[in-house]
Every structure is written in structure tokens, then in C-alpha cells.
Short mmCIF file of C-alpha atoms and ligand atoms in Angstrom, two decimals:
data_model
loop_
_atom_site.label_atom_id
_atom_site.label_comp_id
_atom_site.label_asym_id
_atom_site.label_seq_id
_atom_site.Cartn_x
_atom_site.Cartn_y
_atom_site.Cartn_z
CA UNK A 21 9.76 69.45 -30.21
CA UNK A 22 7.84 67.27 -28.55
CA UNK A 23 4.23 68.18 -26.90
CA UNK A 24 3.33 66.49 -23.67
CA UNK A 25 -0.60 66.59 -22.84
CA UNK A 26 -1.49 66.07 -19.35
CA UNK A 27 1.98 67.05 -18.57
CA UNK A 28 1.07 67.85 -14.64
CA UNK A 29 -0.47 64.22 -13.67
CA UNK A 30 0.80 61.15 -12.53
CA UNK A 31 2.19 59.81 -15.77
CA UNK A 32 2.88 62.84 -17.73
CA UNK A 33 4.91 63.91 -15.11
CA UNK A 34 7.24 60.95 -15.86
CA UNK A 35 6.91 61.38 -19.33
CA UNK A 36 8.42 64.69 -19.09
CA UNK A 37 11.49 63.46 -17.10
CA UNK A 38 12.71 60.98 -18.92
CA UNK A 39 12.00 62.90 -22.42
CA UNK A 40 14.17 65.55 -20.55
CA UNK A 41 16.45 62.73 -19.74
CA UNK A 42 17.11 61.37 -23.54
CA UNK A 43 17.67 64.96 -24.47
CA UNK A 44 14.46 65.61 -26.38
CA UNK A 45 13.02 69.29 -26.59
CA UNK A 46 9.72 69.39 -24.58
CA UNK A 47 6.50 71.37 -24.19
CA UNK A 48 4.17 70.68 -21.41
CA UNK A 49 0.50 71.65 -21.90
CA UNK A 50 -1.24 72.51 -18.62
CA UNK A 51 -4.27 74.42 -17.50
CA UNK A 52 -2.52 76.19 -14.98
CA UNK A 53 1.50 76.74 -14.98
CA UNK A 54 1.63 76.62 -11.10
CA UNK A 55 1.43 72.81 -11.16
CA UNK A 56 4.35 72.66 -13.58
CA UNK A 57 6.95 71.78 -11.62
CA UNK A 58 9.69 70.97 -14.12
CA UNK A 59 13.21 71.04 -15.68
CA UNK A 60 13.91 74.51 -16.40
CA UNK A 61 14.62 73.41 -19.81
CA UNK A 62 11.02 72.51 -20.83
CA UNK A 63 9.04 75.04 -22.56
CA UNK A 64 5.42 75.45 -20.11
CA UNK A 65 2.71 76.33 -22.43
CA UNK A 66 -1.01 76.93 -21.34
CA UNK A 67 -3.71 75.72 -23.09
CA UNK A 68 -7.35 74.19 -22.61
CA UNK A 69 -7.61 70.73 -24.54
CA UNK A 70 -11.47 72.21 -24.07
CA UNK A 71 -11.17 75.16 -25.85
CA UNK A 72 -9.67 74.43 -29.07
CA UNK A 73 -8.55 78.04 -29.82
CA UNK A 74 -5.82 77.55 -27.38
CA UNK A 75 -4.47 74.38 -29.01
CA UNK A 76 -2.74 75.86 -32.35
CA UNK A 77 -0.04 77.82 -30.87
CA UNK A 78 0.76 74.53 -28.63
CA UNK A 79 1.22 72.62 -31.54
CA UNK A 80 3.60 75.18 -33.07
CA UNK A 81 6.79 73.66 -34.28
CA UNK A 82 5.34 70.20 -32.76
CA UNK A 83 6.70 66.87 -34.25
CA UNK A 84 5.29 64.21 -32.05
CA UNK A 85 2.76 64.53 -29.62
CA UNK A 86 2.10 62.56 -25.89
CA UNK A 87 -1.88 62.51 -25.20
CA UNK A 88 -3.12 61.90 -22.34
CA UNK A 89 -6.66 62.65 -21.44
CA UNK A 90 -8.55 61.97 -18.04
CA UNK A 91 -10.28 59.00 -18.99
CA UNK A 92 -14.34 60.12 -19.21
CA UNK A 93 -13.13 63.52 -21.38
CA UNK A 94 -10.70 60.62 -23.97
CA UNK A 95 -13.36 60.68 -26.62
CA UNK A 96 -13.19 64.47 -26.58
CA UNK A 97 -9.91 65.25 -26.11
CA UNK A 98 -8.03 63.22 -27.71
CA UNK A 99 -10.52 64.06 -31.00
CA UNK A 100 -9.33 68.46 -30.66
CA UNK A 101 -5.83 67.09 -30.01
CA UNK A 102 -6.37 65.11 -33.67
CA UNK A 103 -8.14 67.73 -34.86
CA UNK A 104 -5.57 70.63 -33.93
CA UNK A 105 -2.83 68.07 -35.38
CA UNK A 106 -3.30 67.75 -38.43
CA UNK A 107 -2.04 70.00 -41.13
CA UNK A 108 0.74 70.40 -38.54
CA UNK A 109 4.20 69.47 -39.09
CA UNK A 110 2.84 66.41 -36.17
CA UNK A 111 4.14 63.27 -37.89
CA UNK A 112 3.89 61.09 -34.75
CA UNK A 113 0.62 60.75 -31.80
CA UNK A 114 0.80 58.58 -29.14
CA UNK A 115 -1.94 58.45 -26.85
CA UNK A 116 -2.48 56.31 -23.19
CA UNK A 117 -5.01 54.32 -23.58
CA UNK A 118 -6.15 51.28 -21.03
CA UNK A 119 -5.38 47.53 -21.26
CA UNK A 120 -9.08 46.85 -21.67
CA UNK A 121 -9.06 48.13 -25.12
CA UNK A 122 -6.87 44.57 -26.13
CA UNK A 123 -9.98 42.32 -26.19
CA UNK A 124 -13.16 45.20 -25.48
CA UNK A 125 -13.39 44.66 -22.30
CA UNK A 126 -17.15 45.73 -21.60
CA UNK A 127 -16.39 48.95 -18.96
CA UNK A 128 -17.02 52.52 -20.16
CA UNK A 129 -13.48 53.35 -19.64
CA UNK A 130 -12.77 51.03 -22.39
CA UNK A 131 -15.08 52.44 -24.41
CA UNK A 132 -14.14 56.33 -24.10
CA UNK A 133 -10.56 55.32 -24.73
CA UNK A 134 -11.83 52.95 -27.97
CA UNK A 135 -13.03 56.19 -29.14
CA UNK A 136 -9.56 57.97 -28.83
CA UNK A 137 -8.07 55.27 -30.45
CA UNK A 138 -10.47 55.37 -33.53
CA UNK A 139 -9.90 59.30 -33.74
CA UNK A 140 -6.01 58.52 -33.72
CA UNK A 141 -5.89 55.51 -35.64
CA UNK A 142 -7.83 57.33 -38.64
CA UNK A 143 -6.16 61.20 -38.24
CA UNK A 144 -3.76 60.16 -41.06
CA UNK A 145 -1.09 60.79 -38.57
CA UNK A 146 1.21 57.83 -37.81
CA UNK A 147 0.41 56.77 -34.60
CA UNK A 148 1.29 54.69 -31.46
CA UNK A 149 -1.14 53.60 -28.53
CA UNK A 150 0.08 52.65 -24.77
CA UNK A 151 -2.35 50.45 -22.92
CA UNK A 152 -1.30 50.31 -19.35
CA UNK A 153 -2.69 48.26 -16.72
CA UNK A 154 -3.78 50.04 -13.68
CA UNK A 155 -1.43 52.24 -11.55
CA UNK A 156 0.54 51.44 -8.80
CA UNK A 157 -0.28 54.95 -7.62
CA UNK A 158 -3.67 54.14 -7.45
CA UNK A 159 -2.64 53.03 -3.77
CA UNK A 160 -2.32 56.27 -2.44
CA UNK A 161 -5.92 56.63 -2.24
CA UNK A 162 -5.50 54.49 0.58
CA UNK A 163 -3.34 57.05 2.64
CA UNK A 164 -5.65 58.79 4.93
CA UNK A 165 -7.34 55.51 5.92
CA UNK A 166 -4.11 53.60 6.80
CA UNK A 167 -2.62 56.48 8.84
CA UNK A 168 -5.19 57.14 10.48
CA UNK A 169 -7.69 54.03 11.52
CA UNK A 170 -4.94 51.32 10.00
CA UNK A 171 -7.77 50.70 7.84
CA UNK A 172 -8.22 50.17 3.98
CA UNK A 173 -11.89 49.62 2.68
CA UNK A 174 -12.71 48.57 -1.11
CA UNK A 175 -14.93 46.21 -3.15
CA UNK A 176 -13.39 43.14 -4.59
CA UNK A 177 -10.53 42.59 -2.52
CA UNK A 178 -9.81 39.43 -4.93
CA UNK A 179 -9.76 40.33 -8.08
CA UNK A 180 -5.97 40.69 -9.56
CA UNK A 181 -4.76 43.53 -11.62
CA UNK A 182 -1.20 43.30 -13.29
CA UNK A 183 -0.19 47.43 -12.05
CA UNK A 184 2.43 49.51 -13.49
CA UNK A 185 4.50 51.95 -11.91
CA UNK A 186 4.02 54.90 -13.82
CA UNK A 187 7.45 55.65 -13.96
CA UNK A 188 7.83 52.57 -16.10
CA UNK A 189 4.96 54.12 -18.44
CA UNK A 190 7.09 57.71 -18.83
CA UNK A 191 10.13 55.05 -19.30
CA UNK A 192 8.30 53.35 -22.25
CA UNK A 193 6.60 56.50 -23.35
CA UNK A 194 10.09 58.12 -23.72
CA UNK A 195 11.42 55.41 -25.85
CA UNK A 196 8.34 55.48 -28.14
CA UNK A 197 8.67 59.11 -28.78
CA UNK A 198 12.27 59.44 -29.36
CA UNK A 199 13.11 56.17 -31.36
CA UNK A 200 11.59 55.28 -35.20
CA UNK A 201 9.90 51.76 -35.42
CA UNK A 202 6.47 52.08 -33.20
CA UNK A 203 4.27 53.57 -35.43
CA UNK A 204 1.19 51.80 -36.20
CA UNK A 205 1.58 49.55 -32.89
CA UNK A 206 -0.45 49.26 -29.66
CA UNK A 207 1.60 47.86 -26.58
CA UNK A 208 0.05 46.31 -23.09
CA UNK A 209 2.11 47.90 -20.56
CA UNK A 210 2.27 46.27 -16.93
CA UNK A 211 4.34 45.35 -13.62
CA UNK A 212 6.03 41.61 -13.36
CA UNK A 213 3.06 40.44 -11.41
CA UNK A 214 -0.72 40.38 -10.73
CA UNK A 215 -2.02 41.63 -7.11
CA UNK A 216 -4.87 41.25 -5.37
CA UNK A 217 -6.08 44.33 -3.31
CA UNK A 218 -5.87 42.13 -0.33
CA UNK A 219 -2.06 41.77 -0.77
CA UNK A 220 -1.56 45.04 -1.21
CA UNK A 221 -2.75 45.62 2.10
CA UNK A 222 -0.78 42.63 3.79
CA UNK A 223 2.64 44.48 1.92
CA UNK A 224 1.77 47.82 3.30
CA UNK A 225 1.28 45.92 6.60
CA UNK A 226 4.85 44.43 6.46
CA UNK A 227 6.82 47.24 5.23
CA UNK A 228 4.96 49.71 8.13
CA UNK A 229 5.42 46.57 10.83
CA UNK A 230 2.32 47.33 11.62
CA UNK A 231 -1.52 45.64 11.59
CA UNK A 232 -3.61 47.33 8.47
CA UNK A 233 -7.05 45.47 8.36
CA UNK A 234 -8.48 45.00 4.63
CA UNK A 235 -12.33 45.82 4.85
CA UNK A 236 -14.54 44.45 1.94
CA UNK A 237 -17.53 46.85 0.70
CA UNK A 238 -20.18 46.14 -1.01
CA UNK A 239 -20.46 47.77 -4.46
CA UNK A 240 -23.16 50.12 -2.97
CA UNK A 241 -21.12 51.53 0.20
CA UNK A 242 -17.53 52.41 -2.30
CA UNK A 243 -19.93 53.90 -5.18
CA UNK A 244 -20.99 56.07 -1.74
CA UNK A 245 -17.79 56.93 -0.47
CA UNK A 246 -16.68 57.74 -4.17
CA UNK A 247 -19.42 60.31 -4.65
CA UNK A 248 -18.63 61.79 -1.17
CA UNK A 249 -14.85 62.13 -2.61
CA UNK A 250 -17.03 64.13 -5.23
CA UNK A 251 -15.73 61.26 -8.29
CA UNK A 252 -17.67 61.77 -11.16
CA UNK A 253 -20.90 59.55 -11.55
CA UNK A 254 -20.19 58.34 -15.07
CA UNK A 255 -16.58 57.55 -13.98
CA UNK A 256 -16.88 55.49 -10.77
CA UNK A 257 -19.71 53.10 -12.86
CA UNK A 258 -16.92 52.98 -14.89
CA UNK A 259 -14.14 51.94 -12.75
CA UNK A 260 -16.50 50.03 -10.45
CA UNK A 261 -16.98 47.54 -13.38
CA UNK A 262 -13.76 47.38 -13.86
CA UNK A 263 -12.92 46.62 -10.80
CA UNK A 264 -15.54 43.63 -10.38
CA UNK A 265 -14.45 41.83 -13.67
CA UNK A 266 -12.82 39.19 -12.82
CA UNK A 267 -12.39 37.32 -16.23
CA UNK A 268 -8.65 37.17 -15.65
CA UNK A 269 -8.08 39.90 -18.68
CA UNK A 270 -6.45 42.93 -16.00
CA UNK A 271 -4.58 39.64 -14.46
CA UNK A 272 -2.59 39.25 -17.64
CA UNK A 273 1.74 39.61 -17.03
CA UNK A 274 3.32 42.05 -20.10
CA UNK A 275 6.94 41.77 -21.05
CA UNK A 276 7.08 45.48 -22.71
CA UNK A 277 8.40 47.36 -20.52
CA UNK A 278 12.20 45.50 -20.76
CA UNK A 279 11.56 44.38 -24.37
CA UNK A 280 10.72 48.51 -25.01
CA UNK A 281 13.55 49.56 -22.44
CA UNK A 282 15.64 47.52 -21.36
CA UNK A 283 14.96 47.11 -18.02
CA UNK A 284 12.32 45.14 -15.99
CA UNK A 285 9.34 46.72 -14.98
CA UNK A 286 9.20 47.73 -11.32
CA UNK A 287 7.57 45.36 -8.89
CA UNK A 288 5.09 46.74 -6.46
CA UNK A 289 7.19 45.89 -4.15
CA UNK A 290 9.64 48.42 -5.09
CA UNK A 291 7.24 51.04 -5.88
CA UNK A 292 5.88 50.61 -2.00
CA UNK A 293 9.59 51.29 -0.66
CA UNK A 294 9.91 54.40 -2.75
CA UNK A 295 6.97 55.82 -1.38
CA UNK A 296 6.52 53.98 2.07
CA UNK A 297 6.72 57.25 3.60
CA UNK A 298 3.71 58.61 2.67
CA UNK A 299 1.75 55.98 4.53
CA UNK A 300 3.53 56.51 8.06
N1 LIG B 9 -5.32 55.24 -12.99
C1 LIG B 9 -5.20 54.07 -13.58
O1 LIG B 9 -5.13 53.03 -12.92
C2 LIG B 9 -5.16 53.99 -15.09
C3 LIG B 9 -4.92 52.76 -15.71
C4 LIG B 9 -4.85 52.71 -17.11
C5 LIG B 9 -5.05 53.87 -17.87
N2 LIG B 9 -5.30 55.03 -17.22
C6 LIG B 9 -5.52 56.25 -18.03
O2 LIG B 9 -4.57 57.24 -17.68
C7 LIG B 9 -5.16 58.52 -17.82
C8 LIG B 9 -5.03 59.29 -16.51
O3 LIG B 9 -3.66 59.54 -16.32
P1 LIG B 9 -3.12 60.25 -15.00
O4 LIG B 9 -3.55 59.45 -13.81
O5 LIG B 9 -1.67 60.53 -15.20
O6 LIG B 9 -3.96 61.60 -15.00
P2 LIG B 9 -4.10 62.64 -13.80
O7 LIG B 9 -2.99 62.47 -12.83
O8 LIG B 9 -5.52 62.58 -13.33
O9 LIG B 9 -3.88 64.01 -14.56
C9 LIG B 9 -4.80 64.49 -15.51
C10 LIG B 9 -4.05 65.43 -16.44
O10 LIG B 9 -4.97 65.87 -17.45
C11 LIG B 9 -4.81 67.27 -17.61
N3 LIG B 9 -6.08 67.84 -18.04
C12 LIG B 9 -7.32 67.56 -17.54
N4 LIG B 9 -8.25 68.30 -18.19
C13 LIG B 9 -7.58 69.05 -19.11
C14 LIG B 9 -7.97 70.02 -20.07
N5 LIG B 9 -9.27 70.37 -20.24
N6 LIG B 9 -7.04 70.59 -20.83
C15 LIG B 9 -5.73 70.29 -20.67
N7 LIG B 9 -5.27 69.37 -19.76
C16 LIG B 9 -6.20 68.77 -19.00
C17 LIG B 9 -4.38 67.80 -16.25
O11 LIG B 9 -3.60 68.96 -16.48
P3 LIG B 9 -3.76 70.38 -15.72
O12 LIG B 9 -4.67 70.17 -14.53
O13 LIG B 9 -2.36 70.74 -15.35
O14 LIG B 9 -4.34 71.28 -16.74
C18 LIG B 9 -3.50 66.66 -15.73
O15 LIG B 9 -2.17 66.83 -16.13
C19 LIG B 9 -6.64 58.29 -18.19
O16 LIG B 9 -6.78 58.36 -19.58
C20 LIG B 9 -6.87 56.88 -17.69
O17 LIG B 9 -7.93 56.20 -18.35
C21 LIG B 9 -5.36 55.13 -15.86
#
């Protein structure tokens, strides 16, 4: 059996599937059951990652464990998941990290998933930890402003991030937990190319047919419209420094997603087609 944490979000989801897919027995963890919207084969369990009473019977006749924490709770989390683990029959974690956590890149982000790492890197418990670059899906924070004004307004409009199509991470995810070999390795995970915000924006434009005007913001006027979205303080410092480094380390092409698979990574371009109608 394998135990999928964060089971209901954007990656989990697509962990789920494809574990479904290869055949493997799965248990989805979830705070509340009417989000789980999946094969009628996988076993829903509820449980708090909070409230570590709830997290032995979810690990009941668990081999290999998915974790996936929201990024400012990693630290926490993904120490009760070890913590629940072991003395299990677990014999296998593998958590999401970020790519940032390859050189210590200086954000907070980095640093809550660092922690996780360190918690799953000494449990005892063979391990494996998925670094993905940022996702593709990121861009649907940009809905309501393109259909409505044709409008998409964000800091650092320049800066290039090699994104992933999440699908690609429940892809890779899938192969990690179902095949032997990947214990005791970390693996960058990203699309075939690195984007600027800016050409984002110009694709959306093309695919639509349509003018969508790219607005720069100053660091000040996004951390506002953040809070007003009612983000968490601690996480939009976080992301905002992320999104202002521009060393070149987010930039940075990975090959693992065909090495680990078998197939190329999705481009953004195909991610956009997939999902142009949402932005109509
Ligand atoms: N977004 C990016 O660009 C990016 C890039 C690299 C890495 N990452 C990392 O990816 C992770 C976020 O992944 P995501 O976007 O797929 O997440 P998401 O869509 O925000 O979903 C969060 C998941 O966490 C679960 N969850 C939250 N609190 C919980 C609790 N107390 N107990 C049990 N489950 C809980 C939620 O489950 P329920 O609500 O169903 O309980 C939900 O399934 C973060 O660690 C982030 O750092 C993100």
C-alpha cells in the first residue's frame, strides 16, 4: 500500500493517477473526503498531518509513503509524517521538496523544505527527495485578470524559471514509488525550457488571439495584492525572494523527467493547450 499525503492538491492529485495507473494499491490522506475526487479503487482515509493521533491508522499496512506538505507547514509535517513512520512496516519516504534545496538557495521556502529533508534523510527510513522547479499551474493565478481586464500584473517579469507540469511530477513520482533503485537520491525535476513571466503572457496572448498586456509591480504593490488574496505573510516573503533571484539557479534545464520515465517532460506550451480553456 502506498500512502499519498496531500493527495487533494495539484500534484498529489497526479500522483494518485498514475500510481492508480501502474497498478499500485493507494491511500489518499485528506482533511476532508469531499475533495477526493478519485478512482474508486483508492482507499480515502482522513487524517490531520496536525494532529498526530490521526496519523497511525493511515500508516496501517503502509510500505512507501508520498509527502507532500504546503511549503511554510514542511518542517512540521513532514517531521509527524517521520515520526508516525517509523516502527512501521514504511521502508520507503519520498517527499517534494523545491529545486532551491540543490545549492541553498537563500529563500525561506528553501529553508522549511531543508528541514524536511534533514527529518527524512535521518528517520532511518530509506528515502527519496523530488525537487521540482516551479509549477506550470502556477499560471492560473492569472485567470481572473486575463478574462477579465486582458491584464496580468507581477514583479520580475524577467527572471526565468525552468516550470514543470505537474503531471510530469505524479509521472516521476509514480516511477519512484513503484520501482527499486531511488533510494538515497534527490532528483531536480523541470520542463524542457526556462520562461520568463513576460513570455508567458505573450503565449497566452497567441493561443487566445487576443492582446494580454504584462504589467510590472513593484515588490511592494504584489506583496499587497498577495495579502488581499489573504497569502500567508511568512509565505509570500518567501516566494517574493524567490521570485526576485535572478542568479540563474531556477533557470537551470533537468533531463529527469525522460531519463526517470521515459518520456520528455511537457513544454509549457503544451500544458497552455490543455488548459487554454480556462483563460477564455
Ligand atoms: N507551486 C510551486 O511552484 C512549487 C514549486 C516547487 C515545489 N513546490 C512545493 O509543492 C508543495 C505544494 O504542492 P501543491 O501545490 O500540490 O499543494 P496544494 O495544491 O496547495 O495542496 C496542499 C495539499 O496539502 C494538504 N494539506 C494541507 N494541510 C494539511 C494537513 N494539516 N493535514 C493533511 N493534509 C494537509 C491538502 O489536503 P486537504 O486540504 O485535502 O486536507 C492538499 O492536498 C509545497 O511543498 C511547495 O513548496 C511548489
Amino acid at each position: 500500500m502506498i500512502l499519498v499525503t496531500g493527495a487533494t492538491g495539484a500534484v498529489g492529485n497526479h500522483v494518485v493517477s498514475h500510481l492508480v495507473e501502474a497498478g499500485a494499491k493507494v491511500r489518499a490522506l485528506t482533511r476532508n473526503p469531499d475533495k477526493a475526487k478519485f478512482d474508486p479503487s483508492v482507499d480515502v482515509y482522513v487524517a490531520d498531518v496536525d494532529k498526530p493521533d490521526t496519523l497511525p491508522g493511515a500508516l496501517e499496512g503502509v510500505e512507501r509513503v508520498f509527502m507532500l506538505a504546503p511549503s511554510h507547514h514542511a518542517p512540521a509535517h513532514d517531521a509527524a509524517i517521520v515520526a508516525a513512520a517509523k516502527g512501521t512496516g514504511v521502508r520507503h519516504l519520498v517527499k517534494i521538496s523545491g529545486l532551491g534545496t540543490i545549492d541553498d538557495a537563500p529563500d525561506a521556502i528553501t529553508r522549511w523544505h531543508l528541514a524536511g529533508e534533514r527529518s527524512v534523510k535521518e528517520s532511518g527510513i530509506p528515502w527519496t527527495i523530488l525537487q521540482p522547479g516551479e509549477f506550470m499551474s502556477n499560471t492560473f493565478y492569472w485567470i481572473w485578470g486575463i478574462r477579465g481586464e486582458g491584464v496580468v500584473r507581477e514583479p520580475h517579469g524577467d527572471t526565468r524559471q525552468a516550470m514543470i507540469d505537474p503531471r510530469d511530477i505524479g509521472a516521476v513520482a509514480a516511477v519512484v514509488l513503484t520501482t527499486d533503485g531511488h533510494e538515497g537520491r534527490s532528483y531536480p525535476i523541470t520542463g524542457p525550457e526556462a520562461l520568463t513571466p513576460k513570455e508567458r503572457v505573450a503565449k497566452i496572448s497567441a493561443a487566445l488571439g487576443r492582446p494580454i498586456e504584462f504589467q510590472q509591480l513593484t515588490a511592494q504593490q504584489a506583496r499587497d495584492n498577495w495579502v488581499m488574496l489573504g497569502a500567508p505573510e511568512e509565505l509570500i516573503d518567501a516566494v517574493q525572494s524567490v521570485l526576485a533571484d535572478d542568479s540563474g539557479r531556477w533557470a537551470k534545464v533537468y533531463n529527469s523527467v525522460e531519463e526517470l520515465t521515459g518520456k520528455p517532460s511537457r513544454s509549457f506550451d503544451q500544458w497552455l493547450a490543455d488548459h487554454l480553456p480556462a483563460f477564455r
